[in-house]
PDB file of C-alpha atoms in Angstrom:
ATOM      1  CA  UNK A  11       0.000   0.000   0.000  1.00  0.00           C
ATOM      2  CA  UNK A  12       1.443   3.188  -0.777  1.00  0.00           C
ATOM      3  CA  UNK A  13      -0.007   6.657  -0.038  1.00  0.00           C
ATOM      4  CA  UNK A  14      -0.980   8.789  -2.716  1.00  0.00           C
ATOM      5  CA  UNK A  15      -0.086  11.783  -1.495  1.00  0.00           C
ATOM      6  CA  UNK A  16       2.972  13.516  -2.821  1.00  0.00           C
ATOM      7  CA  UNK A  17       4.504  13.217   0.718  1.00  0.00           C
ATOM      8  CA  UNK A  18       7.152  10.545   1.471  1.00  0.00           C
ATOM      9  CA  UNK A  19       6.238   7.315   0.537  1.00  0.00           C
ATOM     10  CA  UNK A  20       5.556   4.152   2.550  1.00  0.00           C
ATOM     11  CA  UNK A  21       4.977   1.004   1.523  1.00  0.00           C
ATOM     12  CA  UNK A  22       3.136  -2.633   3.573  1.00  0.00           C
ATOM     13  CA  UNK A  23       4.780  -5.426   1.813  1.00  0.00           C
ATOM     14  CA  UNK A  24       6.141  -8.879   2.470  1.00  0.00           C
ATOM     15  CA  UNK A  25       9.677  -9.050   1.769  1.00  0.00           C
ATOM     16  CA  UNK A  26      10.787 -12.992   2.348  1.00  0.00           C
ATOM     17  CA  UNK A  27       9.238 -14.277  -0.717  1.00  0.00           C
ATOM     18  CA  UNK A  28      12.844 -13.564  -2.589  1.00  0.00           C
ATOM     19  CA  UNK A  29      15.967 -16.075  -1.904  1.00  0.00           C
ATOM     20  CA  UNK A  30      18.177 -14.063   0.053  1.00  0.00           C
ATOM     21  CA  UNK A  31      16.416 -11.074   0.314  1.00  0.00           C
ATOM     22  CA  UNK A  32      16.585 -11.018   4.447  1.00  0.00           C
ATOM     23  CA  UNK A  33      20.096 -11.381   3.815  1.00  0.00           C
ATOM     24  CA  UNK A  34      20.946  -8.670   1.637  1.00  0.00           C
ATOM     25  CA  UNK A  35      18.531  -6.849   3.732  1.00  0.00           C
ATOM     26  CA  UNK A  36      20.286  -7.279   7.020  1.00  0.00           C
ATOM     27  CA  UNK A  37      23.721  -6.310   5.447  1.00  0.00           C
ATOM     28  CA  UNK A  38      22.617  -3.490   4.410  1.00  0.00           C
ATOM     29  CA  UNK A  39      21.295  -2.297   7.560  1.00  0.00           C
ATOM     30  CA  UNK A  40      24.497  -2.863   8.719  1.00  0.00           C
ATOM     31  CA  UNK A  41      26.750  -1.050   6.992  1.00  0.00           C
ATOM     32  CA  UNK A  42      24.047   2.105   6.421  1.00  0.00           C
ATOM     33  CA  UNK A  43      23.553   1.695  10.459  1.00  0.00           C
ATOM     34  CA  UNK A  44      19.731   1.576   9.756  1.00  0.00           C
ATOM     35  CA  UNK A  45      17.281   1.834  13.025  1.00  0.00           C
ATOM     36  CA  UNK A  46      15.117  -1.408  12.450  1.00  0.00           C
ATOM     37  CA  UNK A  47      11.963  -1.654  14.265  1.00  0.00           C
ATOM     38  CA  UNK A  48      10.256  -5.346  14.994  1.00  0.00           C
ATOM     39  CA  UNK A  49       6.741  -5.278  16.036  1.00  0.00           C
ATOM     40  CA  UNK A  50       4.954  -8.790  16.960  1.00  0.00           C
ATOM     41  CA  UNK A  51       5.615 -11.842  18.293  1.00  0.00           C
ATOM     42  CA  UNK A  52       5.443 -13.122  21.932  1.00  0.00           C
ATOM     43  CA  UNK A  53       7.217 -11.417  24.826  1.00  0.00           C
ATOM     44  CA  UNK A  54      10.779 -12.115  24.475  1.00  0.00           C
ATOM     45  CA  UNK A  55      10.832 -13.651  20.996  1.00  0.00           C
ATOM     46  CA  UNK A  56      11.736 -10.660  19.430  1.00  0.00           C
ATOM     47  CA  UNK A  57      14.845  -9.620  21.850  1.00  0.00           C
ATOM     48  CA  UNK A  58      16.003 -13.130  21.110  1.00  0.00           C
ATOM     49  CA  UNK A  59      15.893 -12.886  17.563  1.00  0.00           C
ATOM     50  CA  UNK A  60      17.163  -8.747  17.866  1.00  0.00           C
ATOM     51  CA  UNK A  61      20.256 -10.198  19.857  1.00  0.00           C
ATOM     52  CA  UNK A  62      21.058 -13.087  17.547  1.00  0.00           C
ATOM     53  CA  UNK A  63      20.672 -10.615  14.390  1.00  0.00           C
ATOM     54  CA  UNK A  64      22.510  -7.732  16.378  1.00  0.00           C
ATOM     55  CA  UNK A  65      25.490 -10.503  16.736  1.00  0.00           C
ATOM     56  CA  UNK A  66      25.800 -11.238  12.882  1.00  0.00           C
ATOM     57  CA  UNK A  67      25.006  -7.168  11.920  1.00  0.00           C
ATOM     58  CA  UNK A  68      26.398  -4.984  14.831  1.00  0.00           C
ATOM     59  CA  UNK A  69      26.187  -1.804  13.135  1.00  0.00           C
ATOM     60  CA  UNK A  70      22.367  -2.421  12.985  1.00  0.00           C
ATOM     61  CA  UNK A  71      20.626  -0.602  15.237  1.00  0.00           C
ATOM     62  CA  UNK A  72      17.555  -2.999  16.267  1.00  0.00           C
ATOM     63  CA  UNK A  73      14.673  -2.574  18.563  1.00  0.00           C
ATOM     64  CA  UNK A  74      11.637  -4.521  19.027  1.00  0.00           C
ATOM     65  CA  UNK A  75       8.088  -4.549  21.447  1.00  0.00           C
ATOM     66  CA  UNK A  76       5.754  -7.865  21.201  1.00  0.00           C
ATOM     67  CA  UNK A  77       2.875  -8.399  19.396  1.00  0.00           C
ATOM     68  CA  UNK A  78       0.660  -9.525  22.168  1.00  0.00           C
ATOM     69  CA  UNK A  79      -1.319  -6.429  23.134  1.00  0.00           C
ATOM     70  CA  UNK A  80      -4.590  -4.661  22.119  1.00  0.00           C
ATOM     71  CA  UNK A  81      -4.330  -3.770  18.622  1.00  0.00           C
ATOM     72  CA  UNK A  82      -7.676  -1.984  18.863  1.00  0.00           C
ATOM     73  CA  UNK A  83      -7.229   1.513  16.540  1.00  0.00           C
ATOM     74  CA  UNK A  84      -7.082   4.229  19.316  1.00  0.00           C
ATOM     75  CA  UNK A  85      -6.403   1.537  22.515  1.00  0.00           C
ATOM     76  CA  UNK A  86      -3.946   2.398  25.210  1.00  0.00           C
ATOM     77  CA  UNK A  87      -1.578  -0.181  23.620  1.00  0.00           C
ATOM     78  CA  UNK A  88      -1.493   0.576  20.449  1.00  0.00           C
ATOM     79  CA  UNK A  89      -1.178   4.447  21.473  1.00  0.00           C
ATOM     80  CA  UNK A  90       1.546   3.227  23.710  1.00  0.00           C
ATOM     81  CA  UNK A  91       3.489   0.979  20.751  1.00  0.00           C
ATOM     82  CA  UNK A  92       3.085   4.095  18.438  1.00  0.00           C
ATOM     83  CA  UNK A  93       5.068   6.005  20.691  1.00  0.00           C
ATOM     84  CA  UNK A  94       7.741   3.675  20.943  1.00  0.00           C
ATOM     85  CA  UNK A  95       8.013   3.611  17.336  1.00  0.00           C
ATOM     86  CA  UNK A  96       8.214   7.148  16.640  1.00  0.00           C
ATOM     87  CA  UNK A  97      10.431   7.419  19.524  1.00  0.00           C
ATOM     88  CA  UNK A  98      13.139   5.156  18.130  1.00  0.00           C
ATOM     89  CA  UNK A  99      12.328   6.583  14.645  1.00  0.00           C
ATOM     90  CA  UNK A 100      13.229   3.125  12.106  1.00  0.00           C
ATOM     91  CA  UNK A 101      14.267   3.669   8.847  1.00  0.00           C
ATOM     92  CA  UNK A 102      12.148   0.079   8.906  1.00  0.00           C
ATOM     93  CA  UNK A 103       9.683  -1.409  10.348  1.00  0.00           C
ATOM     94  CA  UNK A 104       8.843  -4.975  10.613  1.00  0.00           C
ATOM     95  CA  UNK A 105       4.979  -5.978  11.595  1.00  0.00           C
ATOM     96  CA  UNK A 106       4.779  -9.507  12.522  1.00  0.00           C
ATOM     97  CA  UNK A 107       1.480 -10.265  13.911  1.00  0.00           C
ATOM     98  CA  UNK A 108       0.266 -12.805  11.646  1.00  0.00           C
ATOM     99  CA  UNK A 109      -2.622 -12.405   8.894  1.00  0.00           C
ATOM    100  CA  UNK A 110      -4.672 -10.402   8.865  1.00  0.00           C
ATOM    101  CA  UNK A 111      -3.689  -8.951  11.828  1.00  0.00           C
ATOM    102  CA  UNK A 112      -0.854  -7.028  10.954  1.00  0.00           C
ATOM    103  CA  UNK A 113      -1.971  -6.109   7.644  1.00  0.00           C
ATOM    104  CA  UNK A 114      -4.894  -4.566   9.716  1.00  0.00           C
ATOM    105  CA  UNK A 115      -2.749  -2.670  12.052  1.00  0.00           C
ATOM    106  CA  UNK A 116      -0.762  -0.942   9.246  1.00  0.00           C
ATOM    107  CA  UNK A 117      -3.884   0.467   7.568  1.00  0.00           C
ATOM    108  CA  UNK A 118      -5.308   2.008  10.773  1.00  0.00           C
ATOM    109  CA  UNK A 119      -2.457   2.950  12.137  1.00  0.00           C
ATOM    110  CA  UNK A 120      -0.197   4.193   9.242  1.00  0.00           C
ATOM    111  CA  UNK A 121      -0.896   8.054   9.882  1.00  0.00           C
ATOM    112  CA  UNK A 122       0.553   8.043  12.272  1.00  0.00           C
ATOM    113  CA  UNK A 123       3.331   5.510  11.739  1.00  0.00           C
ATOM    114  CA  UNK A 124       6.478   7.250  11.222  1.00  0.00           C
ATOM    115  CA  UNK A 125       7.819   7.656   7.312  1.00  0.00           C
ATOM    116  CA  UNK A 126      10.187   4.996   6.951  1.00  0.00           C
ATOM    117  CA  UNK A 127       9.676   1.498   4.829  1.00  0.00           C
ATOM    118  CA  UNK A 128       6.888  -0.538   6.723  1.00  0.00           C
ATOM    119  CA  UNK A 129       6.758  -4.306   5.924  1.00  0.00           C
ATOM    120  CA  UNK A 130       4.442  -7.305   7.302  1.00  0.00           C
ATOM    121  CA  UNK A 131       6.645 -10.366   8.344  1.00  0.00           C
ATOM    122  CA  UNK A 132       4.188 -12.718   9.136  1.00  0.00           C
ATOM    123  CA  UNK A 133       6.902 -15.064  11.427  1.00  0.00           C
ATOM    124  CA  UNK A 134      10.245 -13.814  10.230  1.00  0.00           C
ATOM    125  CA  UNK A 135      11.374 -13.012  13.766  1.00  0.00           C
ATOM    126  CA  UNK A 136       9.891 -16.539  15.094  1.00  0.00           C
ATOM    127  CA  UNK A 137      11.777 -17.879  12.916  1.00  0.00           C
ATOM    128  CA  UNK A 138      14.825 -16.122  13.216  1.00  0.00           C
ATOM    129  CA  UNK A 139      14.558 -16.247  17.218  1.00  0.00           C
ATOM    130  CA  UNK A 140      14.434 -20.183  16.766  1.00  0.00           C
ATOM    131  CA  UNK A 141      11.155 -20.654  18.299  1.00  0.00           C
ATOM    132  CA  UNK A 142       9.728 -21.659  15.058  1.00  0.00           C
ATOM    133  CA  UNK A 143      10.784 -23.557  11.793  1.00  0.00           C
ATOM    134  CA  UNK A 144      10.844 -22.483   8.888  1.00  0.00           C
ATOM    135  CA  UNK A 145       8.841 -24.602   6.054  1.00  0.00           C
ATOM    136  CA  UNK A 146      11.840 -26.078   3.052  1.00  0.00           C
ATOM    137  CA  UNK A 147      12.172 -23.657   0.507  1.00  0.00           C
ATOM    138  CA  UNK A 148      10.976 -26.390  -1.748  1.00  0.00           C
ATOM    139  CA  UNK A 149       7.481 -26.675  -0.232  1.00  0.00           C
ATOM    140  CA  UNK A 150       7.008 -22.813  -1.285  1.00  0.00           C
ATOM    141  CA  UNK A 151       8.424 -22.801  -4.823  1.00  0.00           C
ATOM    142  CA  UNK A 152       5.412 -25.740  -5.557  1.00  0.00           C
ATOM    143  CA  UNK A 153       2.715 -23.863  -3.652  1.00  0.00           C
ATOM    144  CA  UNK A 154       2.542 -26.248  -0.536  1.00  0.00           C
ATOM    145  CA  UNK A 155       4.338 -24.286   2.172  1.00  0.00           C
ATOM    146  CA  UNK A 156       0.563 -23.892   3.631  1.00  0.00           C
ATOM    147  CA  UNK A 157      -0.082 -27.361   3.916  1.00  0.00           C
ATOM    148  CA  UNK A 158       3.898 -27.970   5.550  1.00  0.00           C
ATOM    149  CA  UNK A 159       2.880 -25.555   8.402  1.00  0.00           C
ATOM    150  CA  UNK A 160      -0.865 -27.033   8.971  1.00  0.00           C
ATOM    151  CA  UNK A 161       0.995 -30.044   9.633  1.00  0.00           C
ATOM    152  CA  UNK A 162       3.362 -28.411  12.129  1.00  0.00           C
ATOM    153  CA  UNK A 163       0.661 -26.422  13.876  1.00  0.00           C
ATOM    154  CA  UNK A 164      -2.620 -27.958  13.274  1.00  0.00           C
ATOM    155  CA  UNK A 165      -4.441 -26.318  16.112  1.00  0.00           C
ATOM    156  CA  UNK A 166      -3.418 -22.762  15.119  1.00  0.00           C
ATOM    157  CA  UNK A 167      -3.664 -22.647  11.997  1.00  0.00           C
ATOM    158  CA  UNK A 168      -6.448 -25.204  11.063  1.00  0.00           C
ATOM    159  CA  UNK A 169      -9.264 -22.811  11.098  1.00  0.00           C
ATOM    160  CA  UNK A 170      -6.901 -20.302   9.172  1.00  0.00           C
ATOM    161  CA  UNK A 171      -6.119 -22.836   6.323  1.00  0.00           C
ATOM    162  CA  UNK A 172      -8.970 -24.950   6.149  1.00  0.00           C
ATOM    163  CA  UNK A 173     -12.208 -23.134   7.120  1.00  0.00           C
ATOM    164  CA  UNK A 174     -11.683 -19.051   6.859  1.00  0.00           C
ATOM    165  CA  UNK A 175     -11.054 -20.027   3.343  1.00  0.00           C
ATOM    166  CA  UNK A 176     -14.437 -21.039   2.285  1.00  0.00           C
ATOM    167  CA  UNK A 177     -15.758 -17.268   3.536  1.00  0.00           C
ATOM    168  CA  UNK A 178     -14.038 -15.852   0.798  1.00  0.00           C
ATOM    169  CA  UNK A 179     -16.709 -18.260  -2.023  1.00  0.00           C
ATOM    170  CA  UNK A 180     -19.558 -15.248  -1.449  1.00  0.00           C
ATOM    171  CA  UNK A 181     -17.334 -12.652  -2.535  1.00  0.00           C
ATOM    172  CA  UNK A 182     -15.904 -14.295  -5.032  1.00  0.00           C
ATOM    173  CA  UNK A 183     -18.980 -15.477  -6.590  1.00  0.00           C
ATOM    174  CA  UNK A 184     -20.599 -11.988  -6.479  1.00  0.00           C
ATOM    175  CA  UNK A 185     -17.301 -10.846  -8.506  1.00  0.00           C
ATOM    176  CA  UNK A 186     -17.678 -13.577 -11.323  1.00  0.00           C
ATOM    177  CA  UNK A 187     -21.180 -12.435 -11.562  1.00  0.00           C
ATOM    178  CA  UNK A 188     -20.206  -8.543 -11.874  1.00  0.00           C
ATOM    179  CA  UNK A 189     -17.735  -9.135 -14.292  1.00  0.00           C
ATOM    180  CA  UNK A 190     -19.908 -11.448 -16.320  1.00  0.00           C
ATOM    181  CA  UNK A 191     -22.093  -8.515 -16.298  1.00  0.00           C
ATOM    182  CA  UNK A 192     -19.982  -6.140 -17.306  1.00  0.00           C
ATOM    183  CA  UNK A 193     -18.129  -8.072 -20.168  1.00  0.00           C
ATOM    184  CA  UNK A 194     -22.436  -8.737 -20.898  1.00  0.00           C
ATOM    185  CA  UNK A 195     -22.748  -4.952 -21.478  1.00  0.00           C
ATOM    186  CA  UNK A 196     -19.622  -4.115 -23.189  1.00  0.00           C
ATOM    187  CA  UNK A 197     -19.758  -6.300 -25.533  1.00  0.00           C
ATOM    188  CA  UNK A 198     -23.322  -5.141 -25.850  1.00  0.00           C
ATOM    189  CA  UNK A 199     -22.130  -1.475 -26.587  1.00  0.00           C
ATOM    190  CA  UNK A 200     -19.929  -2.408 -28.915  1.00  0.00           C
ATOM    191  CA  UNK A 201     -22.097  -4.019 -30.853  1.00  0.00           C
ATOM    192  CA  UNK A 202     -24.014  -0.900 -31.513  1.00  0.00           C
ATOM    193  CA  UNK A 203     -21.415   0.594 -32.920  1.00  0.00           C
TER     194      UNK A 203
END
């Protein structure tokens, strides 16, 4: 998402589809001495994963707050985590919250998120803290990197995977039926002429 404004720009985007990417990434925020900014995860997840990163990148200046509190647009918390981010000022920020969670948080809160680059993570610190695996590269080049992590966390992501999916049939079939309708009447018009 990026404004349209002519102000500075910001963009929500998921950056580990790429190999490499979080590597290049992380170098470069080393040598520019970038302030990174992790928001989600459980208490403690993200210092682990800021401390292991800070080892291998030292020049990166990395801060991060959990993702467990209420996300609510205008809550104590999140007025409270959007201090701490403008505080510390990133030239990044990282929202890891999960789907569509984080995604949410962005869009209410990105007026008053700081101008810098503002990705969603999903798990990257999870799995970069060790408290979570990482599906094979493999299953995601052939589309099943979904069904690798339903088997490693059933319970969590069952509903997520298997159910919330089927929501989405409505709007989809009202969709095929719009455009139906409008490929009916264009091709109508332009018949007339």
């Amino acid at each position: 998402m990026v404004r349209a404004d002519p102000g500075p720009q910001r963009a929500a985007v998921s950056p580990l589809h790429l190999p490499g990417l979080a590597r290049r990434f992380w170098s470069l925020a080393d040598r520019e001495g970038w302030r990174v900014m992790a928001v989600g995860g459980a208490p403690g997840v993200g210092e682990t994963a800021a401390r292991r990163l800070g080892a291998r990148h030292p020049q990166a200046n990395i801060r991060t707050h959990h993702g467990y509190f209420d996300a609510t647009p205008g809550s104590a918390e999140t007025t409270a985590v959007l201090a701490e981010v403008a505080a510390f000022r990133p030239h990044v920020l990282f929202v890891g919250m999960g789907m569509p969670r984080q995604e949410a948080w962005i869009v209410h809160n990105l007026e008053r998120l700081p101008d810098c680059a503002i990705l969603s993570v999903g798990a990257a610190f999870d799995y970069e803290a060790g408290v979570q695996a990482a599906a094979p590269r493999w299953t995601g080049r052939v589309g099943l990197e979904w069904a690798y992590r339903l088997m490693r966390d059933p319970r969590r992501l069952f509903v997520r995977y298997c159910v919330e999916p089927w929501s989405l049939v409505p709007a989809a079939l009202q969709d095929l039926r719009a455009a139906r309708g409008r490929r009916g009447a264009s091709a109508a018009h332009s018949g007339r002429h």
